[in-house]
Amino acid sequence: MADLTDEQLDRYGRQILLPRIGVAGQERLLSSRVLLVGAGGLGAPAALYLVGAGVGELTIADADAVAVSNLHRQVIHTVSRGGWNKAESAAASLYELNPEVRVNPRPARLEGEALGEAVAGADLVVDASDNFATRYAVNGACLRARVPLVTGAVIRMEGQVTVFPFDHEPLPACYRCLYREAPDATETERCSVTGVLGPAAGLIGTAMAAEAVKRLAGIDEGLAGRLLLMDALNMDFCTIGLARDPECPACSAFRPASTAP
Ligand SMILES: [Zn+2]
């Protein structure tokens, strides 16, 4: 691997100083490829910190357009880019932050083969989408490709985040072990209906970036096997253990019979 340049040592010096990252961790970050699904309230802070940290390549998929009514939490976008595709708008901000990172905007909702290819080409996926259909699809694609998945969600003043290290054996619990079926309509209301506290999205999106950056730098400690729950009203944080569902429709097919629970 090429030695870090003086400019890189300067730009990333404050995180290279961390003993758990160091030059080796920074080099791993610089050679890493990340797929970010969604450039909204969670994807905005996640993208900013991933690119600030110096991932090698960030592909951002989002089919939606920048709207002023979302800027209270989607802080990577700007008023002047209202109506732009969100992946393209995020790429414009990220270039200003760190032009060294290759940012690939994909102005589309990735599905099927396109999603599978994008996931297989990544070292880690950050799912910052806002609906169960996309989360199930991303979870399945990550399982098939054995790519670690950081996932989060936020609504009103509540949020949650975890990481599924699908590149590790034995295969951990997956998103579908956690939510076998999508909750009913009252539970899947969108932010446009129920509202959302901007900084609550920021807290969860930032936690997602922290989990991703650590993993890409070679640090395994974190939320693997646990779900972090946040209540931003009382500012309470707690974690609960994640258990594999032996009949999970997503991951049970990938488990050898000998290791099935
Ligand atoms: Zn599962």
Short mmCIF file of N, CA, C and O in Angstrom, two decimals, residues 61-160:
data_model
loop_
_atom_site.label_atom_id
_atom_site.label_comp_id
_atom_site.label_asym_id
_atom_site.label_seq_id
_atom_site.Cartn_x
_atom_site.Cartn_y
_atom_site.Cartn_z
N ALA A 61 -26.65 6.30 -3.14
CA ALA A 61 -27.85 6.04 -3.94
C ALA A 61 -29.05 6.74 -3.32
O ALA A 61 -29.35 6.54 -2.13
N ASP A 62 -29.71 7.56 -4.09
CA ASP A 62 -30.96 8.20 -3.63
C ASP A 62 -31.70 8.72 -4.85
O ASP A 62 -31.10 9.37 -5.71
N ALA A 63 -32.98 8.41 -4.94
CA ALA A 63 -33.76 8.82 -6.11
C ALA A 63 -34.52 10.12 -5.88
O ALA A 63 -35.07 10.69 -6.82
N ASP A 64 -34.54 10.61 -4.63
CA ASP A 64 -35.38 11.76 -4.30
C ASP A 64 -34.67 13.09 -4.56
O ASP A 64 -33.47 13.13 -4.79
N ALA A 65 -35.47 14.15 -4.47
CA ALA A 65 -34.96 15.49 -4.73
C ALA A 65 -34.84 16.29 -3.42
O ALA A 65 -35.58 16.04 -2.46
N VAL A 66 -33.92 17.22 -3.42
CA VAL A 66 -33.74 18.12 -2.27
C VAL A 66 -34.97 18.99 -2.10
O VAL A 66 -35.45 19.59 -3.07
N ALA A 67 -35.51 19.04 -0.88
CA ALA A 67 -36.67 19.88 -0.58
C ALA A 67 -36.36 20.71 0.67
O ALA A 67 -35.82 20.19 1.64
N VAL A 68 -36.73 21.97 0.63
CA VAL A 68 -36.44 22.86 1.76
C VAL A 68 -37.08 22.35 3.05
O VAL A 68 -36.53 22.51 4.14
N SER A 69 -38.24 21.68 2.93
CA SER A 69 -38.93 21.18 4.12
C SER A 69 -38.15 20.07 4.83
O SER A 69 -38.50 19.68 5.94
N ASN A 70 -37.10 19.55 4.20
CA ASN A 70 -36.29 18.50 4.82
C ASN A 70 -34.94 19.00 5.33
O ASN A 70 -34.19 18.24 5.94
N LEU A 71 -34.63 20.27 5.09
CA LEU A 71 -33.28 20.73 5.40
C LEU A 71 -33.01 20.85 6.89
O LEU A 71 -31.86 20.99 7.31
N HIS A 72 -34.05 20.80 7.73
CA HIS A 72 -33.79 20.87 9.18
C HIS A 72 -33.01 19.65 9.66
O HIS A 72 -32.41 19.67 10.73
N ARG A 73 -33.03 18.58 8.88
CA ARG A 73 -32.26 17.40 9.26
C ARG A 73 -31.31 16.94 8.15
O ARG A 73 -30.32 16.29 8.42
N GLN A 74 -31.60 17.29 6.91
CA GLN A 74 -30.76 16.83 5.79
C GLN A 74 -29.71 17.90 5.50
O GLN A 74 -29.71 18.56 4.47
N VAL A 75 -28.78 18.04 6.45
CA VAL A 75 -27.92 19.22 6.51
C VAL A 75 -26.78 19.19 5.49
O VAL A 75 -25.96 20.11 5.46
N ILE A 76 -26.72 18.17 4.67
CA ILE A 76 -25.70 18.12 3.62
C ILE A 76 -26.18 18.89 2.38
O ILE A 76 -25.38 19.23 1.51
N HIS A 77 -27.47 19.17 2.32
CA HIS A 77 -28.05 19.85 1.15
C HIS A 77 -28.20 21.35 1.44
O HIS A 77 -28.06 21.79 2.59
N THR A 78 -28.50 22.11 0.39
CA THR A 78 -28.59 23.56 0.53
C THR A 78 -29.84 24.08 -0.17
O THR A 78 -30.40 23.42 -1.05
N VAL A 79 -30.23 25.28 0.22
CA VAL A 79 -31.39 25.92 -0.42
C VAL A 79 -31.16 26.08 -1.92
O VAL A 79 -32.05 25.83 -2.74
N SER A 80 -29.95 26.48 -2.28
CA SER A 80 -29.68 26.74 -3.70
C SER A 80 -29.73 25.47 -4.55
O SER A 80 -29.82 25.55 -5.77
N ARG A 81 -29.66 24.30 -3.91
CA ARG A 81 -29.75 23.05 -4.67
C ARG A 81 -31.13 22.41 -4.53
O ARG A 81 -31.29 21.21 -4.77
N GLY A 82 -32.12 23.19 -4.13
CA GLY A 82 -33.49 22.70 -4.07
C GLY A 82 -33.89 22.12 -5.42
O GLY A 82 -33.62 22.71 -6.46
N GLY A 83 -34.50 20.93 -5.42
CA GLY A 83 -34.91 20.28 -6.66
C GLY A 83 -33.85 19.37 -7.25
O GLY A 83 -34.16 18.54 -8.11
N TRP A 84 -32.58 19.52 -6.84
CA TRP A 84 -31.53 18.60 -7.31
C TRP A 84 -31.81 17.19 -6.79
O TRP A 84 -32.41 17.01 -5.74
N ASN A 85 -31.29 16.22 -7.49
CA ASN A 85 -31.28 14.87 -6.93
C ASN A 85 -30.40 14.89 -5.67
O ASN A 85 -29.34 15.53 -5.63
N LYS A 86 -30.83 14.17 -4.64
CA LYS A 86 -30.12 14.23 -3.35
C LYS A 86 -28.73 13.60 -3.39
O LYS A 86 -27.82 14.05 -2.70
N ALA A 87 -28.56 12.54 -4.20
CA ALA A 87 -27.22 11.95 -4.32
C ALA A 87 -26.26 12.94 -4.97
O ALA A 87 -25.10 13.10 -4.54
N GLU A 88 -26.75 13.64 -6.00
CA GLU A 88 -25.92 14.62 -6.70
C GLU A 88 -25.62 15.81 -5.79
O GLU A 88 -24.49 16.32 -5.76
N SER A 89 -26.62 16.25 -5.05
CA SER A 89 -26.41 17.38 -4.13
C SER A 89 -25.41 17.01 -3.03
O SER A 89 -24.51 17.80 -2.70
N ALA A 90 -25.55 15.80 -2.48
CA ALA A 90 -24.61 15.36 -1.44
C ALA A 90 -23.19 15.32 -2.00
O ALA A 90 -22.24 15.77 -1.34
N ALA A 91 -23.05 14.84 -3.23
CA ALA A 91 -21.71 14.75 -3.83
C ALA A 91 -21.09 16.13 -3.95
O ALA A 91 -19.88 16.30 -3.75
N ALA A 92 -21.91 17.14 -4.26
CA ALA A 92 -21.38 18.50 -4.40
C ALA A 92 -20.83 19.00 -3.06
O ALA A 92 -19.74 19.58 -3.00
N SER A 93 -21.57 18.76 -1.97
CA SER A 93 -21.09 19.18 -0.65
C SER A 93 -19.85 18.40 -0.23
O SER A 93 -18.91 18.95 0.35
N LEU A 94 -19.86 17.11 -0.54
CA LEU A 94 -18.75 16.25 -0.09
C LEU A 94 -17.45 16.59 -0.82
O LEU A 94 -16.37 16.47 -0.25
N TYR A 95 -17.56 17.04 -2.06
CA TYR A 95 -16.35 17.44 -2.79
C TYR A 95 -15.71 18.65 -2.10
O TYR A 95 -14.48 18.75 -1.99
N GLU A 96 -16.54 19.55 -1.60
CA GLU A 96 -16.01 20.72 -0.89
C GLU A 96 -15.34 20.31 0.41
O GLU A 96 -14.39 20.94 0.86
N LEU A 97 -15.85 19.26 1.03
CA LEU A 97 -15.29 18.80 2.31
C LEU A 97 -13.97 18.07 2.11
O LEU A 97 -13.00 18.30 2.84
N ASN A 98 -13.94 17.16 1.13
CA ASN A 98 -12.73 16.35 0.92
C ASN A 98 -12.68 15.85 -0.53
O ASN A 98 -13.21 14.79 -0.84
N PRO A 99 -12.02 16.63 -1.39
CA PRO A 99 -12.00 16.26 -2.82
C PRO A 99 -11.22 14.99 -3.10
O PRO A 99 -11.28 14.45 -4.21
N GLU A 100 -10.48 14.50 -2.11
CA GLU A 100 -9.69 13.29 -2.31
C GLU A 100 -10.57 12.04 -2.42
O GLU A 100 -10.16 11.03 -3.00
N VAL A 101 -11.76 12.09 -1.82
CA VAL A 101 -12.63 10.91 -1.81
C VAL A 101 -13.41 10.83 -3.13
O VAL A 101 -13.99 11.81 -3.58
N ARG A 102 -13.38 9.64 -3.74
CA ARG A 102 -14.18 9.44 -4.96
C ARG A 102 -15.63 9.22 -4.54
O ARG A 102 -15.96 8.22 -3.90
N VAL A 103 -16.48 10.17 -4.88
CA VAL A 103 -17.90 10.07 -4.55
C VAL A 103 -18.67 9.79 -5.84
O VAL A 103 -18.54 10.52 -6.81
N ASN A 104 -19.42 8.69 -5.81
CA ASN A 104 -20.20 8.29 -6.99
C ASN A 104 -21.69 8.45 -6.69
O ASN A 104 -22.26 7.60 -6.02
N PRO A 105 -22.30 9.51 -7.16
CA PRO A 105 -23.75 9.64 -6.94
C PRO A 105 -24.52 8.72 -7.87
O PRO A 105 -24.23 8.65 -9.07
N ARG A 106 -25.47 8.00 -7.33
CA ARG A 106 -26.36 7.15 -8.14
C ARG A 106 -27.78 7.69 -7.93
O ARG A 106 -28.41 7.39 -6.91
N PRO A 107 -28.27 8.50 -8.86
CA PRO A 107 -29.60 9.12 -8.69
C PRO A 107 -30.72 8.14 -8.98
O PRO A 107 -31.50 8.32 -9.90
N ALA A 108 -30.77 7.08 -8.19
CA ALA A 108 -31.75 6.02 -8.44
C ALA A 108 -32.03 5.26 -7.16
O ALA A 108 -31.21 5.27 -6.23
N ARG A 109 -33.18 4.60 -7.13
CA ARG A 109 -33.45 3.66 -6.06
C ARG A 109 -32.92 2.30 -6.53
O ARG A 109 -33.46 1.69 -7.44
N LEU A 110 -31.83 1.84 -5.93
CA LEU A 110 -31.19 0.61 -6.37
C LEU A 110 -32.04 -0.58 -5.97
O LEU A 110 -32.44 -0.72 -4.82
N GLU A 111 -32.31 -1.45 -6.95
CA GLU A 111 -33.11 -2.64 -6.69
C GLU A 111 -32.52 -3.81 -7.45
O GLU A 111 -31.76 -3.62 -8.40
N GLY A 112 -32.89 -5.01 -7.05
CA GLY A 112 -32.55 -6.22 -7.79
C GLY A 112 -31.07 -6.33 -8.09
O GLY A 112 -30.22 -6.22 -7.20
N GLU A 113 -30.76 -6.57 -9.37
CA GLU A 113 -29.39 -6.81 -9.79
C GLU A 113 -28.49 -5.60 -9.54
O GLU A 113 -27.34 -5.75 -9.13
N ALA A 114 -29.04 -4.41 -9.78
CA ALA A 114 -28.24 -3.19 -9.59
C ALA A 114 -27.84 -3.06 -8.12
O ALA A 114 -26.70 -2.69 -7.79
N LEU A 115 -28.78 -3.36 -7.22
CA LEU A 115 -28.47 -3.31 -5.79
C LEU A 115 -27.43 -4.37 -5.44
O LEU A 115 -26.46 -4.09 -4.72
N GLY A 116 -27.62 -5.59 -5.95
CA GLY A 116 -26.67 -6.66 -5.67
C GLY A 116 -25.27 -6.32 -6.12
O GLY A 116 -24.30 -6.56 -5.39
N GLU A 117 -25.14 -5.73 -7.30
CA GLU A 117 -23.82 -5.36 -7.82
C GLU A 117 -23.19 -4.26 -6.98
O GLU A 117 -22.00 -4.29 -6.68
N ALA A 118 -24.00 -3.28 -6.59
CA ALA A 118 -23.47 -2.17 -5.80
C ALA A 118 -23.00 -2.67 -4.43
O ALA A 118 -21.94 -2.26 -3.92
N VAL A 119 -23.76 -3.58 -3.83
CA VAL A 119 -23.39 -4.13 -2.52
C VAL A 119 -22.13 -4.98 -2.65
O VAL A 119 -21.20 -4.88 -1.83
N ALA A 120 -22.07 -5.82 -3.68
CA ALA A 120 -20.91 -6.70 -3.84
C ALA A 120 -19.63 -5.91 -4.09
O ALA A 120 -18.53 -6.39 -3.79
N GLY A 121 -19.78 -4.70 -4.61
CA GLY A 121 -18.61 -3.87 -4.87
C GLY A 121 -18.19 -3.02 -3.70
O GLY A 121 -17.30 -2.17 -3.82
N ALA A 122 -18.83 -3.21 -2.55
CA ALA A 122 -18.53 -2.39 -1.37
C ALA A 122 -17.89 -3.23 -0.27
O ALA A 122 -18.12 -4.45 -0.18
N ASP A 123 -17.09 -2.59 0.56
CA ASP A 123 -16.53 -3.25 1.74
C ASP A 123 -17.49 -3.17 2.92
O ASP A 123 -17.39 -3.94 3.88
N LEU A 124 -18.40 -2.20 2.87
CA LEU A 124 -19.37 -2.00 3.94
C LEU A 124 -20.54 -1.20 3.36
O LEU A 124 -20.34 -0.34 2.49
N VAL A 125 -21.74 -1.49 3.85
CA VAL A 125 -22.93 -0.77 3.40
C VAL A 125 -23.54 -0.03 4.59
O VAL A 125 -23.63 -0.58 5.69
N VAL A 126 -23.91 1.21 4.36
CA VAL A 126 -24.63 2.00 5.36
C VAL A 126 -26.05 2.20 4.83
O VAL A 126 -26.25 2.85 3.81
N ASP A 127 -27.02 1.59 5.52
CA ASP A 127 -28.41 1.73 5.10
C ASP A 127 -29.06 2.87 5.86
O ASP A 127 -29.41 2.74 7.03
N ALA A 128 -29.19 3.99 5.17
CA ALA A 128 -29.82 5.18 5.74
C ALA A 128 -31.13 5.45 5.02
O ALA A 128 -31.53 6.60 4.85
N SER A 129 -31.80 4.38 4.61
CA SER A 129 -33.08 4.54 3.90
C SER A 129 -34.20 4.75 4.92
O SER A 129 -33.98 4.72 6.13
N ASP A 130 -35.41 4.95 4.42
CA ASP A 130 -36.49 5.33 5.32
C ASP A 130 -37.71 4.42 5.18
O ASP A 130 -38.81 4.81 5.50
N ASN A 131 -37.48 3.19 4.66
CA ASN A 131 -38.65 2.31 4.51
C ASN A 131 -38.22 0.85 4.63
O ASN A 131 -37.07 0.50 4.35
N PHE A 132 -39.18 0.02 5.04
CA PHE A 132 -38.87 -1.39 5.30
C PHE A 132 -38.53 -2.16 4.03
O PHE A 132 -37.68 -3.04 4.05
N ALA A 133 -39.19 -1.82 2.91
CA ALA A 133 -38.91 -2.56 1.67
C ALA A 133 -37.45 -2.42 1.29
O ALA A 133 -36.78 -3.41 0.93
N THR A 134 -36.92 -1.21 1.37
CA THR A 134 -35.51 -1.01 1.03
C THR A 134 -34.61 -1.69 2.06
O THR A 134 -33.62 -2.34 1.69
N ARG A 135 -34.95 -1.59 3.34
CA ARG A 135 -34.10 -2.21 4.37
C ARG A 135 -34.05 -3.73 4.20
O ARG A 135 -32.99 -4.33 4.36
N TYR A 136 -35.17 -4.34 3.88
CA TYR A 136 -35.16 -5.79 3.63
C TYR A 136 -34.30 -6.13 2.42
O TYR A 136 -33.55 -7.10 2.43
N ALA A 137 -34.43 -5.34 1.35
CA ALA A 137 -33.66 -5.61 0.13
C ALA A 137 -32.16 -5.45 0.39
O ALA A 137 -31.35 -6.27 -0.05
N VAL A 138 -31.79 -4.40 1.10
CA VAL A 138 -30.37 -4.16 1.39
C VAL A 138 -29.83 -5.24 2.31
O VAL A 138 -28.73 -5.76 2.11
N ASN A 139 -30.62 -5.63 3.32
CA ASN A 139 -30.21 -6.70 4.23
C ASN A 139 -29.95 -8.00 3.44
O ASN A 139 -28.93 -8.66 3.65
N GLY A 140 -30.87 -8.34 2.52
CA GLY A 140 -30.71 -9.56 1.73
C GLY A 140 -29.47 -9.50 0.85
O GLY A 140 -28.72 -10.48 0.75
N ALA A 141 -29.24 -8.36 0.22
CA ALA A 141 -28.08 -8.21 -0.67
C ALA A 141 -26.77 -8.31 0.14
O ALA A 141 -25.79 -8.91 -0.32
N CYS A 142 -26.76 -7.73 1.31
CA CYS A 142 -25.55 -7.79 2.16
C CYS A 142 -25.31 -9.21 2.64
O CYS A 142 -24.16 -9.67 2.71
N LEU A 143 -26.37 -9.93 2.99
CA LEU A 143 -26.24 -11.32 3.40
C LEU A 143 -25.63 -12.16 2.27
O LEU A 143 -24.69 -12.93 2.49
N ARG A 144 -26.16 -11.99 1.07
CA ARG A 144 -25.68 -12.78 -0.07
C ARG A 144 -24.21 -12.49 -0.37
O ARG A 144 -23.44 -13.40 -0.67
N ALA A 145 -23.82 -11.23 -0.25
CA ALA A 145 -22.44 -10.85 -0.61
C ALA A 145 -21.51 -10.89 0.60
O ALA A 145 -20.32 -10.63 0.45
N ARG A 146 -22.05 -11.18 1.80
CA ARG A 146 -21.24 -11.20 3.02
C ARG A 146 -20.54 -9.87 3.26
O ARG A 146 -19.35 -9.83 3.58
N VAL A 147 -21.31 -8.81 3.08
CA VAL A 147 -20.77 -7.45 3.29
C VAL A 147 -21.39 -6.89 4.57
O VAL A 147 -22.62 -6.96 4.75
N PRO A 148 -20.58 -6.37 5.49
CA PRO A 148 -21.14 -5.83 6.74
C PRO A 148 -22.10 -4.67 6.48
O PRO A 148 -21.89 -3.89 5.55
N LEU A 149 -23.12 -4.61 7.32
CA LEU A 149 -24.21 -3.64 7.14
C LEU A 149 -24.40 -2.83 8.42
O LEU A 149 -24.62 -3.39 9.48
N VAL A 150 -24.34 -1.51 8.27
CA VAL A 150 -24.70 -0.60 9.36
C VAL A 150 -26.07 -0.06 9.03
O VAL A 150 -26.29 0.43 7.91
N THR A 151 -27.00 -0.17 9.96
CA THR A 151 -28.36 0.26 9.68
C THR A 151 -28.90 1.11 10.82
O THR A 151 -28.54 0.91 11.98
N GLY A 152 -29.74 2.07 10.48
CA GLY A 152 -30.32 2.95 11.49
C GLY A 152 -31.68 3.44 11.07
O GLY A 152 -32.06 3.33 9.89
N ALA A 153 -32.42 3.97 12.03
CA ALA A 153 -33.74 4.51 11.74
C ALA A 153 -34.05 5.59 12.77
O ALA A 153 -33.55 5.54 13.90
N VAL A 154 -34.89 6.54 12.37
CA VAL A 154 -35.28 7.60 13.29
C VAL A 154 -36.70 8.04 12.94
O VAL A 154 -37.09 8.03 11.77
N ILE A 155 -37.46 8.34 13.97
CA ILE A 155 -38.82 8.88 13.78
C ILE A 155 -39.13 9.70 15.04
O ILE A 155 -38.69 9.32 16.13
N ARG A 156 -39.86 10.77 14.86
CA ARG A 156 -40.17 11.67 15.99
C ARG A 156 -38.89 12.02 16.75
O ARG A 156 -37.98 12.63 16.19
N MET A 157 -38.76 11.58 18.00
CA MET A 157 -37.54 11.86 18.76
C MET A 157 -36.85 10.56 19.15
O MET A 157 -36.09 10.52 20.12
N GLU A 158 -37.16 9.49 18.42
CA GLU A 158 -36.62 8.18 18.76
C GLU A 158 -35.79 7.63 17.61
O GLU A 158 -36.07 7.90 16.45
N GLY A 159 -34.79 6.85 17.97
CA GLY A 159 -33.98 6.26 16.91
C GLY A 159 -33.33 4.97 17.37
O GLY A 159 -33.38 4.60 18.56
N GLN A 160 -32.75 4.28 16.41
CA GLN A 160 -32.05 3.04 16.71
C GLN A 160 -30.95 2.83 15.68
O GLN A 160 -31.03 3.34 14.56
#
